[in-house]
Coordinates of C-alpha atoms and ligand atoms in Angstrom, one line a residue:
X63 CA -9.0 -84.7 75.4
X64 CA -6.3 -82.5 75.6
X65 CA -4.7 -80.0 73.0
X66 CA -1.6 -80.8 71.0
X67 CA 0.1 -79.1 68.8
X68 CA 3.6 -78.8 67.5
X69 CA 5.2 -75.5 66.8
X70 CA 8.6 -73.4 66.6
X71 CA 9.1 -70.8 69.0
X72 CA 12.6 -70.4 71.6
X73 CA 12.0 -72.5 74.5
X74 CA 12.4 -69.7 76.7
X75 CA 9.4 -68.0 74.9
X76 CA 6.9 -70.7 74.5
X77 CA 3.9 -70.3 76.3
X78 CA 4.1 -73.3 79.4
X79 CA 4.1 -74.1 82.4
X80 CA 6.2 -76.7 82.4
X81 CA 9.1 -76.8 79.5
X82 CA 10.4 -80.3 79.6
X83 CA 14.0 -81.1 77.8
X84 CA 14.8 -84.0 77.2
X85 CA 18.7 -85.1 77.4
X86 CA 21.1 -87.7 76.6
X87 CA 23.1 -89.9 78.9
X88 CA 26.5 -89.4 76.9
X89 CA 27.6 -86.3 78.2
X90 CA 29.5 -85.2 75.7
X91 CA 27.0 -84.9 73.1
X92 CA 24.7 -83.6 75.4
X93 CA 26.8 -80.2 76.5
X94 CA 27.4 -80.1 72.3
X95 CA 23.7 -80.3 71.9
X96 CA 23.2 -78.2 74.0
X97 CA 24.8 -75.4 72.7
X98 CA 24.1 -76.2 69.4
X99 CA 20.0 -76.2 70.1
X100 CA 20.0 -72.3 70.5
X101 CA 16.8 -72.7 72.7
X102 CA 17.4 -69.2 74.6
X103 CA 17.6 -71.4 77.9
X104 CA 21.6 -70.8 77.4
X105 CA 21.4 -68.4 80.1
X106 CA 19.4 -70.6 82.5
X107 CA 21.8 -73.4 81.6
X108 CA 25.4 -71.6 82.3
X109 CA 24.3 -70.1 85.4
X110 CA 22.8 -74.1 86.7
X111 CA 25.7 -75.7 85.2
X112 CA 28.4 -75.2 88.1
X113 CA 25.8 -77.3 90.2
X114 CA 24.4 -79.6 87.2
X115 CA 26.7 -82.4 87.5
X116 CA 26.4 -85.7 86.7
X117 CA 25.4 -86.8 90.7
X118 CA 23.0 -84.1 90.3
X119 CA 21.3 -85.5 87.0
X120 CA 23.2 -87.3 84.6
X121 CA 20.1 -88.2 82.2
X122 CA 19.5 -91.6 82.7
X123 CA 16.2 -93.1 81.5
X124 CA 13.6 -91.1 83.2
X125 CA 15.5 -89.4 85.6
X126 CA 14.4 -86.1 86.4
X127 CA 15.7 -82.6 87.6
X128 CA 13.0 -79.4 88.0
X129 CA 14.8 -76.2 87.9
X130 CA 13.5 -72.6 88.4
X131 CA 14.6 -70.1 86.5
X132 CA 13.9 -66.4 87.0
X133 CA 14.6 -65.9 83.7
X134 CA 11.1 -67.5 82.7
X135 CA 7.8 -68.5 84.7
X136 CA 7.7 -71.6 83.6
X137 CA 9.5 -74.6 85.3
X138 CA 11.9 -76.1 83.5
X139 CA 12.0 -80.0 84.0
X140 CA 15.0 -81.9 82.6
X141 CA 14.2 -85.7 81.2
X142 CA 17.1 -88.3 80.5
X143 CA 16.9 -89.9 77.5
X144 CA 19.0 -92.2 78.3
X145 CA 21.9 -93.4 76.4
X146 CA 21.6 -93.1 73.0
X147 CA 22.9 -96.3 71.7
X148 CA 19.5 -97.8 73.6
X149 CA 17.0 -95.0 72.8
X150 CA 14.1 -96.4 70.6
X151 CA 10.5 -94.9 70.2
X152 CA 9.0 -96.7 72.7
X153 CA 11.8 -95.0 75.2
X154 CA 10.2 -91.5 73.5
X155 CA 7.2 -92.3 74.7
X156 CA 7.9 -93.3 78.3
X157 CA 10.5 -89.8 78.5
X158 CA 7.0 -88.1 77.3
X159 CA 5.0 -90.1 79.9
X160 CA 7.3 -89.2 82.6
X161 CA 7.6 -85.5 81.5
X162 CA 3.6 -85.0 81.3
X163 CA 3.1 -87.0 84.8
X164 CA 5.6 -85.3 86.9
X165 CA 4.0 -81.9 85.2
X166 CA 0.4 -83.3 86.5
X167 CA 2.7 -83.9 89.9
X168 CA 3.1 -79.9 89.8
X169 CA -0.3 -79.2 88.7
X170 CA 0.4 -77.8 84.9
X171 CA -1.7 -76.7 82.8
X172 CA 0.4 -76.2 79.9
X173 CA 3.7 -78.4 78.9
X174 CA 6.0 -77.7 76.1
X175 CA 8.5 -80.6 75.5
X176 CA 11.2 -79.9 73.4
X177 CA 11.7 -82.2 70.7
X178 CA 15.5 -83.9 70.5
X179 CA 17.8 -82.1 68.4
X180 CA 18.4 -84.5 65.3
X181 CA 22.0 -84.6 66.7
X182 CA 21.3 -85.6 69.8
X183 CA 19.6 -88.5 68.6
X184 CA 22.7 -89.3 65.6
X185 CA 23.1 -92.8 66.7
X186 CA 20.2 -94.0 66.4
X187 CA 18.1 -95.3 63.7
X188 CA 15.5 -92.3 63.4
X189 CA 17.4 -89.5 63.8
X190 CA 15.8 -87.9 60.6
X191 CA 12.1 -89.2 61.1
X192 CA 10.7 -86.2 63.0
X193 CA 7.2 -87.0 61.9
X194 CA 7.9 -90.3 63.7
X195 CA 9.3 -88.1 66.4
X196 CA 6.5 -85.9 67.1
X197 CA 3.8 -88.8 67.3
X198 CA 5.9 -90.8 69.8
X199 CA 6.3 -87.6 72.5
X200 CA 2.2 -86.6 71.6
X201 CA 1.5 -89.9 72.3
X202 CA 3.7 -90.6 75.2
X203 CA 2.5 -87.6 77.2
X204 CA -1.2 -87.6 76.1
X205 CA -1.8 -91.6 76.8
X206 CA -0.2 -91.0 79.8
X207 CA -2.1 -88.8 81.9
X208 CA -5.6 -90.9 80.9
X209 CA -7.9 -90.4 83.8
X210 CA -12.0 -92.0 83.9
X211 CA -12.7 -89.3 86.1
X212 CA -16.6 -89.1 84.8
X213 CA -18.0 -90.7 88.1
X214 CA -16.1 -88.5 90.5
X215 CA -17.9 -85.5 91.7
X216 CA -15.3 -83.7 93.3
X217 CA -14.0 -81.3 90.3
X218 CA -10.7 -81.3 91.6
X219 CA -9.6 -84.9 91.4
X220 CA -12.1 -85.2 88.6
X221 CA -9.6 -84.6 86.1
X222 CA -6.2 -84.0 85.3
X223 CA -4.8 -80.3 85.6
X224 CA -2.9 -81.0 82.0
X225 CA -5.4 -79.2 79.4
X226 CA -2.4 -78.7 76.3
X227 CA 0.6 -80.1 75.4
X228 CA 3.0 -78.5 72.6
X229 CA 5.6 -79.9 71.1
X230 CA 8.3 -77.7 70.2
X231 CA 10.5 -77.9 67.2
X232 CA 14.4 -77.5 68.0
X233 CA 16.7 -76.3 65.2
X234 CA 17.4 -79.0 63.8
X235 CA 13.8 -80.7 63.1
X236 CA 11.4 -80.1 60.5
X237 CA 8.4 -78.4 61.9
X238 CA 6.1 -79.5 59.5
X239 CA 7.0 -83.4 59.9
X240 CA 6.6 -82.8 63.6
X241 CA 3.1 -81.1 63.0
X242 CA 2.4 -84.3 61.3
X243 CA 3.4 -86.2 63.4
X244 CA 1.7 -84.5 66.4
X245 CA -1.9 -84.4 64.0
X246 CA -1.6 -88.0 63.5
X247 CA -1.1 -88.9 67.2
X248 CA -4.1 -86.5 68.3
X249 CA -6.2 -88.9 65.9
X250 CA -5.3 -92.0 67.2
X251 CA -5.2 -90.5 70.8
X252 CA -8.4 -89.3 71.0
X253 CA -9.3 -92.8 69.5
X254 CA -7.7 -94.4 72.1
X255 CA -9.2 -92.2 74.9
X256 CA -12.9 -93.4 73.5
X257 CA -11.7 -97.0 73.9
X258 CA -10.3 -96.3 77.7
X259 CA -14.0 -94.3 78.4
X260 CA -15.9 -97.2 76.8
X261 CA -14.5 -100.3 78.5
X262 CA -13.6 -98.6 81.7
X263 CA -17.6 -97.6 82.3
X264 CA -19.4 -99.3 84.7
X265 CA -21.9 -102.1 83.0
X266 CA -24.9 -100.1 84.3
X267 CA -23.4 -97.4 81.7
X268 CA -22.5 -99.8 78.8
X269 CA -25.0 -102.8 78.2
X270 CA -25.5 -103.9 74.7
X271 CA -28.2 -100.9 74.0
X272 CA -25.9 -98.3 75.1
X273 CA -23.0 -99.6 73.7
X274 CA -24.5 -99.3 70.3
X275 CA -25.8 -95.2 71.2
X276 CA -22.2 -95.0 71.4
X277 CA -21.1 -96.3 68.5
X278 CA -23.8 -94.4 66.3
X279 CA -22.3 -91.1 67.9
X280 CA -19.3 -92.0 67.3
X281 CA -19.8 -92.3 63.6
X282 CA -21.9 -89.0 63.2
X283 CA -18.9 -87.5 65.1
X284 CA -15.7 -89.3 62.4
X285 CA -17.3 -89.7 59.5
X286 CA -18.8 -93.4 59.3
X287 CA -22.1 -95.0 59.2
X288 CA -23.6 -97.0 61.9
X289 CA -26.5 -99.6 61.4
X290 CA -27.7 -101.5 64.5
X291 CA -29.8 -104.7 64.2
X292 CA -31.9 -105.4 67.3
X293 CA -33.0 -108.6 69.1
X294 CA -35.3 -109.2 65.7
X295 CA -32.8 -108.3 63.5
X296 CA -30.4 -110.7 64.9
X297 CA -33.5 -113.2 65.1
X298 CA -34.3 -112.6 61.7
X299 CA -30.5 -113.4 60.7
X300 CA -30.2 -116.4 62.5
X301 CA -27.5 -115.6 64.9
X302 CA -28.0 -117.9 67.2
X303 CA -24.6 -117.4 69.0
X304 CA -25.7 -114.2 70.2
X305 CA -29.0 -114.7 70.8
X306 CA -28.0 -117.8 73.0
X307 CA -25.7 -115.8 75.2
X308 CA -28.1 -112.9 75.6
X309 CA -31.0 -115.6 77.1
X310 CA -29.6 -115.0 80.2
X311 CA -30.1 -111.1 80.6
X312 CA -32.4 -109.0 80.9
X313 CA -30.9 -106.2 78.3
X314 CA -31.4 -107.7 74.8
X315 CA -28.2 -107.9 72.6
X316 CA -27.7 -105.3 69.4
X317 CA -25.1 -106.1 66.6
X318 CA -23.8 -103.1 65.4
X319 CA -22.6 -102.1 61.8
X320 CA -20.2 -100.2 61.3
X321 CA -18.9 -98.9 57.7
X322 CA -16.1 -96.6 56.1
X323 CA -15.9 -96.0 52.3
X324 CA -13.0 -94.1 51.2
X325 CA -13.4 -91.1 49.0
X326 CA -11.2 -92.5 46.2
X327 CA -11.3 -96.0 44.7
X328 CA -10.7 -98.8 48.0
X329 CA -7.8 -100.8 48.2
X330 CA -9.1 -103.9 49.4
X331 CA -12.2 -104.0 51.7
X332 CA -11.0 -104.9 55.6
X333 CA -13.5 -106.4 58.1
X334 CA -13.0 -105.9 61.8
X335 CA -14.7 -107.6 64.6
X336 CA -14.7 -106.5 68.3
X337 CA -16.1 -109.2 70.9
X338 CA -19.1 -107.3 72.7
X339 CA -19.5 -108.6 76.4
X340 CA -20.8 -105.8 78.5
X341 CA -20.7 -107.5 81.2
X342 CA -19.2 -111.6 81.7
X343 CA -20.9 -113.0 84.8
X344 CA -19.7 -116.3 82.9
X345 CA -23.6 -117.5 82.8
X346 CA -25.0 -120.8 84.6
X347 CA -21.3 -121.3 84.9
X348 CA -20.4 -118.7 86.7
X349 CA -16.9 -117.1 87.7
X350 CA -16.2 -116.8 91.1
X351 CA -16.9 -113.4 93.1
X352 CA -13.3 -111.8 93.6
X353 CA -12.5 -109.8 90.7
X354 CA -15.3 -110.0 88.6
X355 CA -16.1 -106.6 88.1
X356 CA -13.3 -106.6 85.8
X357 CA -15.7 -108.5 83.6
X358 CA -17.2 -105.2 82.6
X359 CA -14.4 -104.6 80.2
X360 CA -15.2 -107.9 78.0
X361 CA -15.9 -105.7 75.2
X362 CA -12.5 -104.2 75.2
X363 CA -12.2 -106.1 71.5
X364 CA -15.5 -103.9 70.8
X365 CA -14.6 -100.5 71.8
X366 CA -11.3 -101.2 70.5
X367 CA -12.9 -101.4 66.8
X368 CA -15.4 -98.7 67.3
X369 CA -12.8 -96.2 68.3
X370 CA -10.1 -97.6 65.4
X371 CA -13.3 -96.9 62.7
X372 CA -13.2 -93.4 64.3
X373 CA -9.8 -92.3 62.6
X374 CA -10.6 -93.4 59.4
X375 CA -12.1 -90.7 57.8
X376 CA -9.7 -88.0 59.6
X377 CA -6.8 -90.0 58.2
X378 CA -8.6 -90.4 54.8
X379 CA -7.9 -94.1 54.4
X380 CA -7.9 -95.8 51.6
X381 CA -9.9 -99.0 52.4
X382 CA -13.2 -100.0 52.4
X383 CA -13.9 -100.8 56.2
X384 CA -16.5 -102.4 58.0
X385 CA -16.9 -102.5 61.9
X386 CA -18.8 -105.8 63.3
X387 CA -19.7 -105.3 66.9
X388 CA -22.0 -108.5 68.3
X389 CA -23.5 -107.0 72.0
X390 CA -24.0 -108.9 74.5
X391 CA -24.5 -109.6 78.6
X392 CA -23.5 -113.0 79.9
X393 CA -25.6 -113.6 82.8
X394 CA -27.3 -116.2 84.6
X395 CA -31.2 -115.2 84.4
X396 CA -34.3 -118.0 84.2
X397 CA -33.8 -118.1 80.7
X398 CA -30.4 -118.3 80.7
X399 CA -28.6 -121.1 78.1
X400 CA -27.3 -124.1 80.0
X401 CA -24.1 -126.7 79.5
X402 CA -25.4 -129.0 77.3
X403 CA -27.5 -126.3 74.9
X404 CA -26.8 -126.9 71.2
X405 CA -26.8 -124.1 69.0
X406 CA -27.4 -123.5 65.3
X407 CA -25.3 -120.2 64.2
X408 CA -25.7 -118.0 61.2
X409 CA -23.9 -120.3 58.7
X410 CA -26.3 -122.9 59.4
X411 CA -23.2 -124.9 62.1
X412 CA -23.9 -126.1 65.2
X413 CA -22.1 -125.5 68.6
X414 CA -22.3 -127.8 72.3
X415 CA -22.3 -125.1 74.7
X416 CA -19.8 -126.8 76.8
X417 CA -19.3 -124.5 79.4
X418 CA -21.3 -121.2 78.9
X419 CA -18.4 -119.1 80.7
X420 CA -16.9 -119.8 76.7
X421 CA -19.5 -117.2 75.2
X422 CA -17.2 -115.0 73.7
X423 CA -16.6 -117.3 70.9
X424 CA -20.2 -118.3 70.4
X425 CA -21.2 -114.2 69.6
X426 CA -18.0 -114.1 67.4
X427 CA -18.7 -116.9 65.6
X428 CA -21.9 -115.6 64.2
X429 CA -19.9 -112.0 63.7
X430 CA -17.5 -114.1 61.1
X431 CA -19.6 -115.9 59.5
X432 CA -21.7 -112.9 59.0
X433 CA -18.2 -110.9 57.4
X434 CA -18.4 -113.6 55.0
X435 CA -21.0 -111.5 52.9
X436 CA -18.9 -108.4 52.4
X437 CA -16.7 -110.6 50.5
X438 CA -13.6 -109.1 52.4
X439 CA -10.0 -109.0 51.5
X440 CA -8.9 -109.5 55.4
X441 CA -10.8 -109.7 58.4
X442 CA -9.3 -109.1 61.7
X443 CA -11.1 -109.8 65.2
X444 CA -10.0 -108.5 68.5
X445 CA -11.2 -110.1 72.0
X446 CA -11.0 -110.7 75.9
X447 CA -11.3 -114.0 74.6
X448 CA -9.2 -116.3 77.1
X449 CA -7.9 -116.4 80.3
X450 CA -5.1 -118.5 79.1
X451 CA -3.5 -116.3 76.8
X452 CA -3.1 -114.5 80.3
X453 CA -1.4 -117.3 81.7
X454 CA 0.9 -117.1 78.3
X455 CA 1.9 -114.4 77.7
X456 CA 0.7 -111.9 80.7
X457 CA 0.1 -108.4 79.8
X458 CA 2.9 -107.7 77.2
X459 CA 1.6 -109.3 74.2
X460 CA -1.3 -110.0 72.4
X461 CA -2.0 -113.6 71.3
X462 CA -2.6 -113.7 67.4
X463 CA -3.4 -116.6 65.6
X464 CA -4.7 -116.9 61.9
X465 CA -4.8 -118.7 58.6
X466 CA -2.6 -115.8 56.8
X467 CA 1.2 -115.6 57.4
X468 CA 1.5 -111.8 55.6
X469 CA -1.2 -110.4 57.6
X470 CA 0.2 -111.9 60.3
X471 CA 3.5 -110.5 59.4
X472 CA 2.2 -107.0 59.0
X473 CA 0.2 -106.7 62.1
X474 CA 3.5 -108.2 63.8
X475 CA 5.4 -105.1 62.5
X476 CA 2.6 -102.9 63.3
X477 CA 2.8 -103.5 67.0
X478 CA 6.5 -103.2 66.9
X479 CA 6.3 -100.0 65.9
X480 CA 3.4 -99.1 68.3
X481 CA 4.5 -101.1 71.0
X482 CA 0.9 -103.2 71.4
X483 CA 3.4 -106.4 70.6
X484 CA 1.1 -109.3 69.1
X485 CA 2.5 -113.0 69.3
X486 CA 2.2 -115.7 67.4
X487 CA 0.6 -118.8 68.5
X488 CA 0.0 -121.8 66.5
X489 CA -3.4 -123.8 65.4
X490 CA -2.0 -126.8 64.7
X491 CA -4.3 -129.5 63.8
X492 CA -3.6 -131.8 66.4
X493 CA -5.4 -129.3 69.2
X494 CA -8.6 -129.9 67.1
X495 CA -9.9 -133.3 69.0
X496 CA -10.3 -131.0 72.3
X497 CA -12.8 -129.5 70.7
X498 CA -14.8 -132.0 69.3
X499 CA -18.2 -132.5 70.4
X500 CA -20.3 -136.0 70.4
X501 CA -23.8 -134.1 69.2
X502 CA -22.8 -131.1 67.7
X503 CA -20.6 -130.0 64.9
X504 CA -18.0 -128.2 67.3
X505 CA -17.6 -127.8 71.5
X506 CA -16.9 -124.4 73.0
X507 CA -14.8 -125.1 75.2
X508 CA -11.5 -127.3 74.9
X509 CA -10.4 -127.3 78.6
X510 CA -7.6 -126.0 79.8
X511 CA -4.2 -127.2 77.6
X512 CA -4.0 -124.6 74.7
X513 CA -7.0 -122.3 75.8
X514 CA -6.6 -119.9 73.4
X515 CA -5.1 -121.6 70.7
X516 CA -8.8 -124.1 71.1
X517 CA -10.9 -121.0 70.9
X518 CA -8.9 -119.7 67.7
X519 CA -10.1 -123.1 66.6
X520 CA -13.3 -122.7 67.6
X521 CA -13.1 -119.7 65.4
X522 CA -11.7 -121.3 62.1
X523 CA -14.8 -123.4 62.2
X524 CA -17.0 -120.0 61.1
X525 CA -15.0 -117.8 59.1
X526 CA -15.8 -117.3 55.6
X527 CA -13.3 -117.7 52.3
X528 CA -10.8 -114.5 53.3
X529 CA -7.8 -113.9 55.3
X530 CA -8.7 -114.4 58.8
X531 CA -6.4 -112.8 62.2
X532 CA -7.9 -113.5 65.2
X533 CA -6.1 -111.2 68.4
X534 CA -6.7 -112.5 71.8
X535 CA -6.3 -109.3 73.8
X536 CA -7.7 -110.5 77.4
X537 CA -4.2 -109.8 79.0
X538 CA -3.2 -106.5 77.2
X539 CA -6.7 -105.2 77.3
X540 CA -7.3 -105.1 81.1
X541 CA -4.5 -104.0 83.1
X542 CA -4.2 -103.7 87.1
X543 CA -1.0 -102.5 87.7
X544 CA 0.0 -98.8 85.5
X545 CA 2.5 -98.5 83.1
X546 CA 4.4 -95.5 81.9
X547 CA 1.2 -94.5 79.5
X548 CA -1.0 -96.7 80.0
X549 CA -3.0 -96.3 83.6
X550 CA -4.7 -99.2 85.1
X551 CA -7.5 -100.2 83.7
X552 CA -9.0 -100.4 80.4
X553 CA -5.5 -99.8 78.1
X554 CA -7.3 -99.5 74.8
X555 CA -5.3 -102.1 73.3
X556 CA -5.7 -102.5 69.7
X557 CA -6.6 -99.4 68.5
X558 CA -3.2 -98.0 68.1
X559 CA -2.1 -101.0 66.6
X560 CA -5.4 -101.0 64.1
X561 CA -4.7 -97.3 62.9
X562 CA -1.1 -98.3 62.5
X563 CA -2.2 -102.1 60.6
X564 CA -4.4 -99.6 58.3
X565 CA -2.4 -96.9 57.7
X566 CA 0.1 -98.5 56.5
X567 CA -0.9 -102.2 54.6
X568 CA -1.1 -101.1 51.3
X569 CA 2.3 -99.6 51.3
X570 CA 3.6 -102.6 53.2
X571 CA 6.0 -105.4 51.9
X572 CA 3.0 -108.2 52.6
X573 CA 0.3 -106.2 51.2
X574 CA -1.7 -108.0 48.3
X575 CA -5.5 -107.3 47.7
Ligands
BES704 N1 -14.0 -113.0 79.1 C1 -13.4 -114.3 79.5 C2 -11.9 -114.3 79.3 C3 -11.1 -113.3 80.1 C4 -10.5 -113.8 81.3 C5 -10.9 -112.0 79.7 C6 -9.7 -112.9 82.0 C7 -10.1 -111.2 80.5 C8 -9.5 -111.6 81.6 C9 -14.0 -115.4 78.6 O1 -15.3 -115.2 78.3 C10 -13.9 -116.6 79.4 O2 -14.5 -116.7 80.4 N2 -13.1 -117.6 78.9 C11 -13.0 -118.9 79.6 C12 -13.1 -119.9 78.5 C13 -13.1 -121.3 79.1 C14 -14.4 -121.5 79.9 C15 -13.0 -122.3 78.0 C16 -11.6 -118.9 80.3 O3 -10.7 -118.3 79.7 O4 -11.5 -119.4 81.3
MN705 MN1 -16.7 -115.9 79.7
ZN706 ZN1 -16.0 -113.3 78.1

């Protein structure tokens, strides 16, 4: 990944090739600020300033102006803001984006980004939260200029030019709050940059074997322990979820343990579950052709918990947490399970494989039945689980449903201030008869009204006695149009929000163990 750090040197002095300020809309403040931020670009400024007018570049939201000082050999790239009434930290992190991707436009290496004098920022509601600051412009620039450039041989267009980003401490901020900031975003970064590799590799990379390689490097690498049961492990537990779905292909399934004790006494002990489809041809009945290589990134929910377990450790958190990954291929060999199969699970509950294309929740419920035994405080599970939730809500928001309103609540506030926004949906008992089977105890699919609500009812059937939060993520997972810092692709959704859930629960207003 690339390297980020915060530090306190003039603008004019630190070491870039690209120094990117970012300005204000109001013009008034802005020439105050200006002048008051003592950057050592005065110079540059006065002698631009007859021509910098506000045709020229008035600082709207991510407008940009490159300048080229003799003074310094760096390019100087101005950033609006925006005005300041509307600036937010989501609006930090698209500036950031926008300063990093035009840098990557001019092939930089290096990019210092001047963080916002506190005064710039006075009207708004974190002028004084630096820390908050820093993360938002790491993450902004970092997240944005995400590239899977593994399979591309030429060097050149193999990777981004961007190798460090620095963010640099104006007057007014605290350098050690920014430094804190900018160390936690690296964390969570990097996390998400392990999500991106892991569901954006092609399935001939990441089968159910591989997948759990990974996952036992990453833990040697952050700090957590990996266990990884095999086909007769998963035998031996009676999972017959996954075993059912794995019939079909020729690469037996893993389910992978993952587990994080914290040095001092736990908090509560927090399960999470990622839905591990390496591949979803949809089985015997099988999705049409156009598009479905996307499939390979059903185990977004996976990767997403894998790379969330990975900042534990770094961030010394305070709970006990375990990682349940069940592996799996959906495919349509001899031995494939049919429409009609009936399946006995780990908790002894039988499923009517309805439509085998539903396999998601037939792995998953075996995964929470199995969380039962930890005897957790919370269990949250993250997956590509439904088209419908794509049809819902689109690519904005993540579909949460669950049997907990303040866990609900807190992962609610968690992607506010992350930005990986989670929506509510509700399980009322009336959507229950769709899924009701004739021979079996439940159906797994409930046709199309309510998709994803059904299949978070599907759920509810296996989960043990805890607070459960179920996160459809099958339209903010996979994403085929860019955003600002997020390309398309594999988003790694979920992982920011995670870190951010687990960071901050036991200080929040809905925490209980
Ligand atoms: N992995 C898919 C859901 C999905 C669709 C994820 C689009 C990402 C983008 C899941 O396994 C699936 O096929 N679900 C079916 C369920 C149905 C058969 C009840 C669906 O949504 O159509
Ligand atoms: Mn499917
Ligand atoms: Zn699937």
């Amino acid at each position: 990944m690339i390297a980020l750090s915060a530090e306190r040197v003039p603008l004019a002095k630190a070491k870039a090739d690209v120094i990117a300020v970012l300005v204000v809309e109001n013009a008034e403040t802005d020439a105050e600020a200006f002048r008051r931020q003592r950057t050592g670009l005065e110079r540059i400024f006065e002698s631009v300033k007859p021509g910098l007018n506000a045709e020229v570049f008035a600082g709207r939201f991510q407008e940009t102006l490159t300048l080229f000082p003799t003074e310094t050999n760096a390019k100087l790239l101005l950033v609006g803001l925006g005005r300041s009434e509307k600036l937010t930290m989501e609006r930090l992190r698209r500036v950031a984006a926008t300063a990093a991707k035009t840098a990557v436009g001019m092939k930089a290496k290096t990019l210092a980004i001047a963080s916002p004098d506190a005064r710039m920022l006075s009207n708004t509601t974190f002028a004084d939260d630096s820390e908050a600051i820093g993360a938002a412009l790491a993450e902004g620039a970092v997240l944005s200029v995400y590239k899977f450039g593994k399979y591309i041989t030429d060097a050149e267009k193999r990777n981004t030019s961007l190798r460090r980003v620095h963010i640099v401490c104006s007057d007014g901020a605290s350098l050690a709050a920014l430094q804190r900031g900018t160390e936690r975003a690296r964390v969570v970064c990097e996390a998400t940059y392990l999500a991106r590799d892991l569901a954006n590799a092609p399935p001939n990379e990441i089968y159910p074997a591989t997948l759990a390689q990974r996952a036992k490097a990453t833990g040697r690498r952050f700090g957590f322990s990996v266990k990884v049961l095999d086909e007769q492990g998963i035998r031996k537990a009676k999972m017959g979820g996954v075993l059912a779905v794995a019939k079909g292909s020729e690469q037996p399934p893993r389910f992978i343990i993952m587990e994080y004790r914290p040095r001092r006494r736990r908090r509560t002990r927090i399960v999470l579950v990622g839905k591990g489809v390496t591949f979803d041809a949809g089985g015997i009945s099988i999705k049409p052709a156009g598009g479905m290589s996307e499939m390979k990134m059903d185990m977004a929910g996976a990767a997403a918990v894998i790379a969330a377990m990975s900042v534990a450790a770094p961030w010394k958190l305070p709970h006990h947490i375990i990682g349940l990954v069940p592996a799996v291929e959906n495919l349509l060999g001899g031995a494939a399970m049919k429409p009609g199969d009936v399946i006995t699970h780990l908790n002894g509950k039988t499923s009517e494989v309805d439509n085998t294309d539903a396999e998601g929740r037939l792995i998953l419920a075996d995964a929470l039945a199995f969380a039962a035994r930890y005897e957790p405080d919370v269990v949250i599970d993250l997956a590509t689980l439904t088209g419908h939730v794509v049809v819902g809500l689109g690519h904005h928001a993540t579909g949460m449903m669950g049997n907990d309103q303040e866990v609900m609540d807190a992962l609610r506030e968690a992607g506010e201030r992350t930005y990986e926004r989670v929506w509510h949906l509700p399980m009322f008992e009336e959507y229950e008869k769709q899924i009701k089977s004739d021979i079996a105890d439940v159906k797994n699919s409930g046709g199309r009204p309510a998709g994803a609500i059904t299949a978070a009812l599907f759920l509810k059937r296996f989960i043990g006695r805890y607070r459960w939060v179920h996160l459809d993520i099958a339209g903010t997972a996979i994403l085929n149009e860019s955003l600002d810092y997020i390309p398309k692709g594999a988003s790694g959704v979920g992982v920011r929000l995670l870190a951010e859930f687990l960071r901050t629960w036991e200080h929040s207003e809905h925490f209980r163990s």
